[in-house]
Tab-separated table of C-alpha atoms in Angstrom:
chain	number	residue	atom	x	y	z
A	1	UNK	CA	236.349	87.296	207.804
A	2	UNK	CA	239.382	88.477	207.143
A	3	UNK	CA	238.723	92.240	207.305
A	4	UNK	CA	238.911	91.820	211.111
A	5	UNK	CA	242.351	91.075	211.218
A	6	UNK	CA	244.492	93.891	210.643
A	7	UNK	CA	247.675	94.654	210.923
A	8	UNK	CA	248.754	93.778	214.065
A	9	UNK	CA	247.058	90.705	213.806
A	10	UNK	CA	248.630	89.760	210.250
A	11	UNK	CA	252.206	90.973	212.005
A	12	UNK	CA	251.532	88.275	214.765
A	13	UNK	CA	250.399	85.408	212.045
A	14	UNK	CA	253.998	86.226	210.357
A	15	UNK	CA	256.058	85.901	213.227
A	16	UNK	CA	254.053	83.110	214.762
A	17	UNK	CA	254.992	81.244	211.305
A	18	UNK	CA	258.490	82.406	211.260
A	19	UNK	CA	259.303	80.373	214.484
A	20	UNK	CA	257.534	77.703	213.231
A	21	UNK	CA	258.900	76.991	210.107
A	22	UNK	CA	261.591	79.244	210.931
A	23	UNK	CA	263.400	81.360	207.683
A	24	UNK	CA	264.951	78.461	205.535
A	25	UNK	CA	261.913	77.112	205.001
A	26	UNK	CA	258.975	79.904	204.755
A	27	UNK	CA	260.227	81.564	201.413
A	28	UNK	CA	259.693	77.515	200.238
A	29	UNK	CA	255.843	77.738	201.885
A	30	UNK	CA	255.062	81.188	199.993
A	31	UNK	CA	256.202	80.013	197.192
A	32	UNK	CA	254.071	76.624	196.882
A	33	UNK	CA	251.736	78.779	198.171
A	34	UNK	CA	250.796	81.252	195.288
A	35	UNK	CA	251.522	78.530	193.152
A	36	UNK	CA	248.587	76.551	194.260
A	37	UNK	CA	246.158	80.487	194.421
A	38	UNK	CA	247.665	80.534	190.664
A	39	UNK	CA	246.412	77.295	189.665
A	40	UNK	CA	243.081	77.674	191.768
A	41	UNK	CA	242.029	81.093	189.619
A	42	UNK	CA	243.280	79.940	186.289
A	43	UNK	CA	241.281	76.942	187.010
A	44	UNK	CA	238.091	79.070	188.282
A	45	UNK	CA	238.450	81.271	185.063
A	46	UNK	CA	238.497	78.056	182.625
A	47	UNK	CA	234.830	77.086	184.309
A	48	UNK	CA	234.081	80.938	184.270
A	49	UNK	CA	234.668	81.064	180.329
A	50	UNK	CA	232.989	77.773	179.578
A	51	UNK	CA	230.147	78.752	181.172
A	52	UNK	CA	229.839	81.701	179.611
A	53	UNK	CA	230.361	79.785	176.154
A	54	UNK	CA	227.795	77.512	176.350
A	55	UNK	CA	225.381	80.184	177.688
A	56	UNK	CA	226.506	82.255	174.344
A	57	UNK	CA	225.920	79.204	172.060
A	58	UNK	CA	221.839	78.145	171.480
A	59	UNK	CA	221.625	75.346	168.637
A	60	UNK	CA	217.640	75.370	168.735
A	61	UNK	CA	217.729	79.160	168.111
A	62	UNK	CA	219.971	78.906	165.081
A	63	UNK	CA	217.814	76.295	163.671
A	64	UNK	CA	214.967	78.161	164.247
A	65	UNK	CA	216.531	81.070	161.999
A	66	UNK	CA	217.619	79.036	159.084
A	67	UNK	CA	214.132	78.017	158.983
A	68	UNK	CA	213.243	81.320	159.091
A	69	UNK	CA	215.362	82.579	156.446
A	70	UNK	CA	214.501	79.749	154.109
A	71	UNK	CA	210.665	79.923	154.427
A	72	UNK	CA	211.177	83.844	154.051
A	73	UNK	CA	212.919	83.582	150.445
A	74	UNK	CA	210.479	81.524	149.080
């Protein structure tokens, strides 16, 4: 999607926003607007790690192997 763009077309998006909100006002806009990408991936890579956490963790498996090991040293 936004591999057809380009250049030109990303020039035109930036002035078509700078007489909108005109230059007072879009430094303000970029600003609140990395802030909320920043939030977005740190939030994305919290559900990321937790699911990779639980996949890591197996209680039936460890159970398993404590059986094991005890029926093994007797």
């Amino acid at each position: 999607m936004l591999q057809s763009i380009g250049i030109p077309g990303l020039i035109l998006i930036l002035v078509i926003a700078l007489i909108i909100f005109g230059p007072k006002k879009l430094p303000e806009i970029g600003r609140a607007f990395g802030r909320t990408l920043t939030e977005f991936k740190g939030a994305t890579k919290g559900l990321v790690s937790d699911e990779d956490k639980g996949e890591g963790e197996n209680p039936e498996l460890t159970t398993v192997e404590k059986k094991q090991d005890k029926s093994g040293d007797a």
